[in-house]
PDB file of C-alpha atoms in Angstrom:
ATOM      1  CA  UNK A   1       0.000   0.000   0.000  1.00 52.00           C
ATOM      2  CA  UNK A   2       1.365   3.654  -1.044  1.00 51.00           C
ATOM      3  CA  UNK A   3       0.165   6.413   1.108  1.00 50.00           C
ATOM      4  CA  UNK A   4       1.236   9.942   0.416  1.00 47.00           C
ATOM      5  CA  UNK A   5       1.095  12.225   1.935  1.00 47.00           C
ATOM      6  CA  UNK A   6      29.420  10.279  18.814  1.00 40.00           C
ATOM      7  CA  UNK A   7      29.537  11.909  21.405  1.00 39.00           C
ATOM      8  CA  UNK A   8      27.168   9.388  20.492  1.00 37.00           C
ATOM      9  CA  UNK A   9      27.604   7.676  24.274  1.00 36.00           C
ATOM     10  CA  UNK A  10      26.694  10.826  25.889  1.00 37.00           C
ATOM     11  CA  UNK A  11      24.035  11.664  23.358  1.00 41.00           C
ATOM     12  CA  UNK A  12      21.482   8.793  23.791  1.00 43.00           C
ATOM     13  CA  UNK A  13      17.824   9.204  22.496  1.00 43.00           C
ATOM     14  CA  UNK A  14      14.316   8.940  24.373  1.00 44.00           C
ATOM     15  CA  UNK A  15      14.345   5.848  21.778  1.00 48.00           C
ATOM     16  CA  UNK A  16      16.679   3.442  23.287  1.00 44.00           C
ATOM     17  CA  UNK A  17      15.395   4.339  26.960  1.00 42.00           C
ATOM     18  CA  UNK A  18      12.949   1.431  26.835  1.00 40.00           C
ATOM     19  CA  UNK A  19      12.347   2.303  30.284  1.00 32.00           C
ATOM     20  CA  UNK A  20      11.175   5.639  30.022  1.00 35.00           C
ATOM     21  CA  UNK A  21       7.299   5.749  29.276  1.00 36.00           C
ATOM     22  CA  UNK A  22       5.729   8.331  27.458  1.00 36.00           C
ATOM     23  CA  UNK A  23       5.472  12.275  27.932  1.00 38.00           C
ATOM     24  CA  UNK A  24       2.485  12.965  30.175  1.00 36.00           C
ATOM     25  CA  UNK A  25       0.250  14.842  28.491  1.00 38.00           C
ATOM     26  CA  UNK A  26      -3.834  16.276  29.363  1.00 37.00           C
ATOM     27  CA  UNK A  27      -6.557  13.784  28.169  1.00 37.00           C
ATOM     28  CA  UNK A  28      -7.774  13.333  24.186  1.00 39.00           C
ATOM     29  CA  UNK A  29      -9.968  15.795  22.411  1.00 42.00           C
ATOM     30  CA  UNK A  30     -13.629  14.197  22.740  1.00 39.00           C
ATOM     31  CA  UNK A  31     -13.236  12.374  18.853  1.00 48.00           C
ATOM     32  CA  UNK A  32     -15.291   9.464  19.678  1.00 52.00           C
ATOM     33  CA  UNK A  33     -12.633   7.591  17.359  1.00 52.00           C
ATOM     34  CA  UNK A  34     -13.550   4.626  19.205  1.00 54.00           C
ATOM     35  CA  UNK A  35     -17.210   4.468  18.451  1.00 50.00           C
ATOM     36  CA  UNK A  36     -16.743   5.333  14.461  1.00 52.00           C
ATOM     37  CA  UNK A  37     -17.807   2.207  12.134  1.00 56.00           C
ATOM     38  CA  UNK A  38     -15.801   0.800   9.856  1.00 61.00           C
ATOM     39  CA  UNK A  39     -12.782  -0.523   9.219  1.00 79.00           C
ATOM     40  CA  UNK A  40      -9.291   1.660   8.364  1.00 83.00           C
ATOM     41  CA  UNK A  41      -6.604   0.734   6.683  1.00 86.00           C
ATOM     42  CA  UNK A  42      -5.230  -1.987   8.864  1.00 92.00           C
ATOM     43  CA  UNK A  43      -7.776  -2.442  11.002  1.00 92.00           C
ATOM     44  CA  UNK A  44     -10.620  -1.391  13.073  1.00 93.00           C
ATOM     45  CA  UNK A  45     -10.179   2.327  14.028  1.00 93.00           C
ATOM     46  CA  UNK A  46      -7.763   2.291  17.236  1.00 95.00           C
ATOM     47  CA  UNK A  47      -5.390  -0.251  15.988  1.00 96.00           C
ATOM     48  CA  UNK A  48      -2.546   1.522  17.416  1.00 97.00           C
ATOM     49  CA  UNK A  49      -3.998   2.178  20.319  1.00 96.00           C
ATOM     50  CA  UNK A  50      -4.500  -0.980  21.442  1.00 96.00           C
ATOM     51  CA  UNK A  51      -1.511  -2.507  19.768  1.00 96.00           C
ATOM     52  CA  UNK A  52       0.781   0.218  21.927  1.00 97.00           C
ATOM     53  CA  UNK A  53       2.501   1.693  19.144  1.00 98.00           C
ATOM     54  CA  UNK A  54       1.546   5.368  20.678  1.00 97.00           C
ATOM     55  CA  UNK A  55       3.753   3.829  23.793  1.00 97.00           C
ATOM     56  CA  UNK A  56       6.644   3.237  21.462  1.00 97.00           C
ATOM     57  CA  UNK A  57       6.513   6.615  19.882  1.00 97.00           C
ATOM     58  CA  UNK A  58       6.440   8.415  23.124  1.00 95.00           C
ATOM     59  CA  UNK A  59       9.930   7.483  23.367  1.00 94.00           C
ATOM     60  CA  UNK A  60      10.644   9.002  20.149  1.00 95.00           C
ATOM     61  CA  UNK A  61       9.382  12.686  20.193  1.00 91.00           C
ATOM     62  CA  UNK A  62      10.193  15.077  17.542  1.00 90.00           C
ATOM     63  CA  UNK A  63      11.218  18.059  19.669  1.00 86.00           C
ATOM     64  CA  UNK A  64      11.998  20.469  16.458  1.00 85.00           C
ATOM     65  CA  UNK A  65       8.074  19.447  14.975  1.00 84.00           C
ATOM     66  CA  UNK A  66       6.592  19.152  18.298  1.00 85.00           C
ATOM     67  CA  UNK A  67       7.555  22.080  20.178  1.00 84.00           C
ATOM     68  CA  UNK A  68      10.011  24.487  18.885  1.00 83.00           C
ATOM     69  CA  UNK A  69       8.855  25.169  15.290  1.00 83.00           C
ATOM     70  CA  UNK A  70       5.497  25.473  16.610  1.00 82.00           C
ATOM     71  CA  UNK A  71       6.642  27.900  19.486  1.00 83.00           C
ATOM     72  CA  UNK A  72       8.311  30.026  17.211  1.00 86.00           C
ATOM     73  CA  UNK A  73       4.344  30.570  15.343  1.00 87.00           C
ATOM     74  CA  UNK A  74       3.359  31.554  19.009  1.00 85.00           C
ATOM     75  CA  UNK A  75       1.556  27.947  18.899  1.00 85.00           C
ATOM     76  CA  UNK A  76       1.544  25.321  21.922  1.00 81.00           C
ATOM     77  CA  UNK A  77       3.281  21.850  21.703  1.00 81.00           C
ATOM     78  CA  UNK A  78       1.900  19.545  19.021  1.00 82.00           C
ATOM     79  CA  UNK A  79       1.980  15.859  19.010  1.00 85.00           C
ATOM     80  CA  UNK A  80       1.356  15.032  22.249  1.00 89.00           C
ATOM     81  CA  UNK A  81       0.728  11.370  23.676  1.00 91.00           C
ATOM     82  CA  UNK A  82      -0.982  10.740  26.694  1.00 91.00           C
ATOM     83  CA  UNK A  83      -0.343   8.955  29.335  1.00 90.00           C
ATOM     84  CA  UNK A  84      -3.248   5.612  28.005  1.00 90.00           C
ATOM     85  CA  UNK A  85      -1.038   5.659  24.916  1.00 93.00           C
ATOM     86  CA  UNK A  86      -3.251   7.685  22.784  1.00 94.00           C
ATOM     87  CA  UNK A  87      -2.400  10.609  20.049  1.00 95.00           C
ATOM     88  CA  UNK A  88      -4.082  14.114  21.345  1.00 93.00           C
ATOM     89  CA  UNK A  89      -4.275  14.797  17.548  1.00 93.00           C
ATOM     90  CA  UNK A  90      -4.037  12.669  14.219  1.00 95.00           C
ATOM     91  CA  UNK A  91      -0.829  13.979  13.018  1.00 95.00           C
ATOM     92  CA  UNK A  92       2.059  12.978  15.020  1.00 96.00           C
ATOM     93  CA  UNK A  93       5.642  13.629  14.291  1.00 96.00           C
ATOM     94  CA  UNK A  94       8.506  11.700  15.689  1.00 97.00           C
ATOM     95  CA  UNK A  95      12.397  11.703  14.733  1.00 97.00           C
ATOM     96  CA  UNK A  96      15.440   8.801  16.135  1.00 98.00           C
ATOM     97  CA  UNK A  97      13.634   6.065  16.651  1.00 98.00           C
ATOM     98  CA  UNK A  98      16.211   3.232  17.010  1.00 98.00           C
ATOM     99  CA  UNK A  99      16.830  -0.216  17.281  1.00 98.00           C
ATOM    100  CA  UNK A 100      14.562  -1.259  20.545  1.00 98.00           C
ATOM    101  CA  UNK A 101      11.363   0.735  19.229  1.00 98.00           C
ATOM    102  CA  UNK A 102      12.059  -0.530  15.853  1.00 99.00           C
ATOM    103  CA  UNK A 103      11.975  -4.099  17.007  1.00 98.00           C
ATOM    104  CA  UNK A 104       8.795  -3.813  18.972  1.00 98.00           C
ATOM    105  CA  UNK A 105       6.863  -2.617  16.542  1.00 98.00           C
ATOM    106  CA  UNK A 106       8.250  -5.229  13.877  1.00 98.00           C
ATOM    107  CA  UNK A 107       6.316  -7.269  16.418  1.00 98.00           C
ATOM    108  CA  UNK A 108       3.204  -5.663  16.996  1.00 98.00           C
ATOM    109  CA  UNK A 109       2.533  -3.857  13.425  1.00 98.00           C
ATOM    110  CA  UNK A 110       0.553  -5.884  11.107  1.00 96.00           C
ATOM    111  CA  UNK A 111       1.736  -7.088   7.905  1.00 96.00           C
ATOM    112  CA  UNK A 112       0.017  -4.811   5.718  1.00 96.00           C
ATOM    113  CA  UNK A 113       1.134  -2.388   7.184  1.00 97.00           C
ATOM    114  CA  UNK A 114       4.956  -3.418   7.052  1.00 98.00           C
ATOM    115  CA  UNK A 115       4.087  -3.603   3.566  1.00 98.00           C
ATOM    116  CA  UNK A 116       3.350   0.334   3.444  1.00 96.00           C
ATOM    117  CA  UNK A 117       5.727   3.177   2.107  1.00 96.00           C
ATOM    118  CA  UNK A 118       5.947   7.003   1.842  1.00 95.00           C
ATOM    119  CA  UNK A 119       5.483   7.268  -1.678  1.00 96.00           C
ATOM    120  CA  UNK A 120       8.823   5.535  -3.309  1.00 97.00           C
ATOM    121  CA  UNK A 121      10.413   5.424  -0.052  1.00 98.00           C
ATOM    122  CA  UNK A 122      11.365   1.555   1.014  1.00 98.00           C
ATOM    123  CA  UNK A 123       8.825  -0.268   2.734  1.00 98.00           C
ATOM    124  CA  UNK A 124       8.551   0.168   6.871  1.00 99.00           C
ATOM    125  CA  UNK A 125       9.412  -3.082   7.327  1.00 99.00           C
ATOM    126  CA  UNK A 126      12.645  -2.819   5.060  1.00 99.00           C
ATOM    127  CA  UNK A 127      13.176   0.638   7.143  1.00 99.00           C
ATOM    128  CA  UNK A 128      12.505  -1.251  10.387  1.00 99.00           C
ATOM    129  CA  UNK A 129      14.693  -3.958   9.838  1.00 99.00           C
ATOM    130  CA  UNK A 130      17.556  -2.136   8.610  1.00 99.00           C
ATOM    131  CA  UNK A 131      16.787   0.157  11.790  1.00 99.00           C
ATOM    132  CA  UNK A 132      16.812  -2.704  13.725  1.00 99.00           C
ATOM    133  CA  UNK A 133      19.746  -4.559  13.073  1.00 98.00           C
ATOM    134  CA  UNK A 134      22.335  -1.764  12.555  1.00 98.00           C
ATOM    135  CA  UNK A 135      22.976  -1.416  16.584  1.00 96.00           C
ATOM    136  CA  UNK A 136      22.176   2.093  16.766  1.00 97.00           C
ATOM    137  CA  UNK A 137      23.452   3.385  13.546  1.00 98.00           C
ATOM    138  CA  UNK A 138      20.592   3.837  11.773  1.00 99.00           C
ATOM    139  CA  UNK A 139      17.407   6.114  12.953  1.00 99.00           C
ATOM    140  CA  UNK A 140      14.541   6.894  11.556  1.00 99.00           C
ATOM    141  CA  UNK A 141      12.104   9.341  11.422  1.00 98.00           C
ATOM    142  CA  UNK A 142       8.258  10.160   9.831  1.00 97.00           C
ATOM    143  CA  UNK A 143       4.881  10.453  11.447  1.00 97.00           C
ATOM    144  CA  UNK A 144       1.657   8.710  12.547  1.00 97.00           C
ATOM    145  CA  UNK A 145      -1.432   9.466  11.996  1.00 97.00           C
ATOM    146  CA  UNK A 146      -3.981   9.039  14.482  1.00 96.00           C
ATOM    147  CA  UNK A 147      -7.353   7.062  15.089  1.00 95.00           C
ATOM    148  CA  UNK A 148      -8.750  10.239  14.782  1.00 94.00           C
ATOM    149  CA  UNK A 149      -8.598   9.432  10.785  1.00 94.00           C
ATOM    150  CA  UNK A 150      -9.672   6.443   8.429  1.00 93.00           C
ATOM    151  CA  UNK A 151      -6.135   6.081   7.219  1.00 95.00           C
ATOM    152  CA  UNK A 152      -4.277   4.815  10.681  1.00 96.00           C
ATOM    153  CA  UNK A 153      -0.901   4.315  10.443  1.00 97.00           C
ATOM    154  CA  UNK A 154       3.241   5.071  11.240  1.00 98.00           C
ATOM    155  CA  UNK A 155       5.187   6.233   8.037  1.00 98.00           C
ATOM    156  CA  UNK A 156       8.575   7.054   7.951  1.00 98.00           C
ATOM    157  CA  UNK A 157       9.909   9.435   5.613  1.00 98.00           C
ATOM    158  CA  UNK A 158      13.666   9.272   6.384  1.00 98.00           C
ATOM    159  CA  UNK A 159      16.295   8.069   7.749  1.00 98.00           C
ATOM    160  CA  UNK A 160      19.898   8.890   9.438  1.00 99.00           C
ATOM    161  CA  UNK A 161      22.881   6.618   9.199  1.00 99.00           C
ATOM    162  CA  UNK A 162      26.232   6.454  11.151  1.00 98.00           C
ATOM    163  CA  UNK A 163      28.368   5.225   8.417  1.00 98.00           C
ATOM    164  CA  UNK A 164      31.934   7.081   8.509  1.00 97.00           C
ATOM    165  CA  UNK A 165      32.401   5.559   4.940  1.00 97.00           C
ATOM    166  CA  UNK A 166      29.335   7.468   3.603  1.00 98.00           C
ATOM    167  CA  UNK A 167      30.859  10.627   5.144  1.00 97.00           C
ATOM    168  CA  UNK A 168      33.767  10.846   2.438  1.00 96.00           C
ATOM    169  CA  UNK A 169      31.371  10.399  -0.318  1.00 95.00           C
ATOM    170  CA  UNK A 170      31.624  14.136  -2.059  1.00 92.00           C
ATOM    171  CA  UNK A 171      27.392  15.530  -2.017  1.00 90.00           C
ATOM    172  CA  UNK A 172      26.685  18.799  -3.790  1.00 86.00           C
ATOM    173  CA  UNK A 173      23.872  20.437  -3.199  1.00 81.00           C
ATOM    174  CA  UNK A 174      22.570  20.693  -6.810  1.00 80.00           C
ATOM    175  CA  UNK A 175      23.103  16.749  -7.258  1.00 79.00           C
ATOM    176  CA  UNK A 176      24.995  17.579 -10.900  1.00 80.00           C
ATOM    177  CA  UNK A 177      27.513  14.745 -12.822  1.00 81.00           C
ATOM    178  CA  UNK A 178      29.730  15.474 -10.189  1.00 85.00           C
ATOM    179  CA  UNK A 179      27.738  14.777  -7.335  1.00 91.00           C
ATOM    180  CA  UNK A 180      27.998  11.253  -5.671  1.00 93.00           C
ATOM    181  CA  UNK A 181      24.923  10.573  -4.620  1.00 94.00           C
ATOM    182  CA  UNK A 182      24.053   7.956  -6.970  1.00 94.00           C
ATOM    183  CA  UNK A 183      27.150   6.079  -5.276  1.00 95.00           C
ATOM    184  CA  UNK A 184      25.804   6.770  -2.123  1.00 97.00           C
ATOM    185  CA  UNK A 185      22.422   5.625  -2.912  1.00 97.00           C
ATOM    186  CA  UNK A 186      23.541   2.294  -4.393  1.00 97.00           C
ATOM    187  CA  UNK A 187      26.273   1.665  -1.309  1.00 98.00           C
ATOM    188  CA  UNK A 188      23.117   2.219   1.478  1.00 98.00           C
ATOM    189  CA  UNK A 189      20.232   0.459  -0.287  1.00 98.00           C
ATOM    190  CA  UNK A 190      22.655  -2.698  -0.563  1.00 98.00           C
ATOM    191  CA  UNK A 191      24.567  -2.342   2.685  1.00 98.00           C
ATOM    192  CA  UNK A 192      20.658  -2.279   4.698  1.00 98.00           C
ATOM    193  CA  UNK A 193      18.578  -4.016   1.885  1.00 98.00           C
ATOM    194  CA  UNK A 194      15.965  -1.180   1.270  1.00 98.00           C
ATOM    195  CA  UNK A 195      13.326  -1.854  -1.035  1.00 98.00           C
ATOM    196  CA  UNK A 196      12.850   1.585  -2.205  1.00 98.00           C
ATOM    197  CA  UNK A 197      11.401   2.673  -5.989  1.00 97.00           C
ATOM    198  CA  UNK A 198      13.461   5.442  -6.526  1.00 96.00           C
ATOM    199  CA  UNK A 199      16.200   6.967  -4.471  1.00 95.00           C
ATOM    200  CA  UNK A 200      15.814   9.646  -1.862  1.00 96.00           C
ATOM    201  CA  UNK A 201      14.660  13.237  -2.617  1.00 95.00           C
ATOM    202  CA  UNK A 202      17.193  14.577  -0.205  1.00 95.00           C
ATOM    203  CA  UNK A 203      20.480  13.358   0.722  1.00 96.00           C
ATOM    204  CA  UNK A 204      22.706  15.466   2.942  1.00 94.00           C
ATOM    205  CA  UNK A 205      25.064  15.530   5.819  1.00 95.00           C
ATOM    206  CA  UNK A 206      23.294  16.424   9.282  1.00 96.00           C
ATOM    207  CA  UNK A 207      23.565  15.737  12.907  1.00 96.00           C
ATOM    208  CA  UNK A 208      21.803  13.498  14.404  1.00 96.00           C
ATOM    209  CA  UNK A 209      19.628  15.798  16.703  1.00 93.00           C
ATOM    210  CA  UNK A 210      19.317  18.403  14.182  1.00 87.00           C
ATOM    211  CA  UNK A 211      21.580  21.206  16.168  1.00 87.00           C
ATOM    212  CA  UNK A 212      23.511  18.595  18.146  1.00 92.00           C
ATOM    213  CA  UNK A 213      25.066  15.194  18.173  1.00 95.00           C
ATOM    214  CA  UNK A 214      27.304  13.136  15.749  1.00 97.00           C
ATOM    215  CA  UNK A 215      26.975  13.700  11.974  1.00 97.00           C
ATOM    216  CA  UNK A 216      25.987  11.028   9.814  1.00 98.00           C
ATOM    217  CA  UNK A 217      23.500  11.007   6.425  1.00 98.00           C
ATOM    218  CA  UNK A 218      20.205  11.607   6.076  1.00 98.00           C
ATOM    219  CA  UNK A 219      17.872  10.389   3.505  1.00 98.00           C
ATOM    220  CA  UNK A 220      14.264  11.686   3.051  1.00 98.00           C
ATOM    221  CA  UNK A 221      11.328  10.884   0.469  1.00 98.00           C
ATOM    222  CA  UNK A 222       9.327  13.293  -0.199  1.00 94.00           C
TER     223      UNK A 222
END
């Protein structure tokens, strides 16, 4: 299904404290989401409620989407889980979400949805797995939309990658003859096994945390 739409050591992400349970937040809008007929995408309307996958995304909060790039429109936090595991609103941003997260909801996702992308993006469970089995190199990040709307579901859109080999690979801006992404492209889609239909839309050097943290690649479908 398509839908559209270090010092690592001291630097760890909410995502691999599997301990840490999610941001408290004041109870859902009144959306009745749980008494709407019909079936979504992958399942009854609160799928993810039930399955926990707001739990696992707690861990994962997109502070740039969530808080500071609405605070600097004068807007309040957005994205906000509460503390049942349920999405205030049905658009839900969340960026690093590593290897633990990435296995549990390998576990608790259904296979249809595994099977979904961001457009030409790989598939989440290609994105999970390589996530999953890279021991912390590779994070990932997307959105979720909510019970609140027929299409349920977690999409990721990119990804960041620890690779020092990917580092020396030359990127220009302008992606011209002289530009290496295409090398790049080919060395991570075979290194991770990502089922993708076209390469990324962006590919650029960033750190991990956006303003902080180690630098690595990022990769992003529009």
């Amino acid at each position: 299904m398509t839908t559209t739409t270090s010092n690592a050591d001291q630097d760890q992400s909410r995502c691999e404290a599997a301990d840490v349970g999610p941001a408290a937040a004041s109870p859902p809008r009144e959306d009745h989401w749980d008494q709407e007929d019909g079936t979504g995408l992958y399942g009854p309307r609160g799928w993810t409620v039930r399955a926990g996958v707001w739990r696992e995304l707690a861990r994962c909060r997109d502070e740039l989407r969530s808080t500071v790039i609405p605070a600097e429109f004068g807007h309040n936090p957005r994205g906000l889980i509460t503390e049942e595991g349920a999405p205030q609103e049905d658009y839900t941003p969340y960026h690093d979400l590593g290897p633990g997260v990435a296995r549990r909801l390998l576990n608790i996702l259904p296979p249809a949805q595994l099977d979904d992308r961001q457009n030409l993006a790989p598939t989440l469970g290609a994105l999970l797995h390589a996530c999953a089995g890279a021991e912390g190199r590779v994070r990932l990040s997307g959105y979720a939309i909510g019970p609140q709307r027929p299409d349920e579901r977690i999409t990721v859109e990119g990804l960041w990658i620890e690779d020092r080999d990917l580092l020396t690979v030359e990127i220009s801006d302008v992606h011209d003859e002289f530009c290496g992404c295409l090398v790049l492209w080919d060395t991570v889609r075979s290194r991770y096994e990502l089922n993708a239909e076209a390469m990324p839309d962006e590919i650029r050097t960033v750190r991990r945390h956006w303003s902080h943290g180690p630098l690595g690649t990022w990769l992003w479908w529009d």
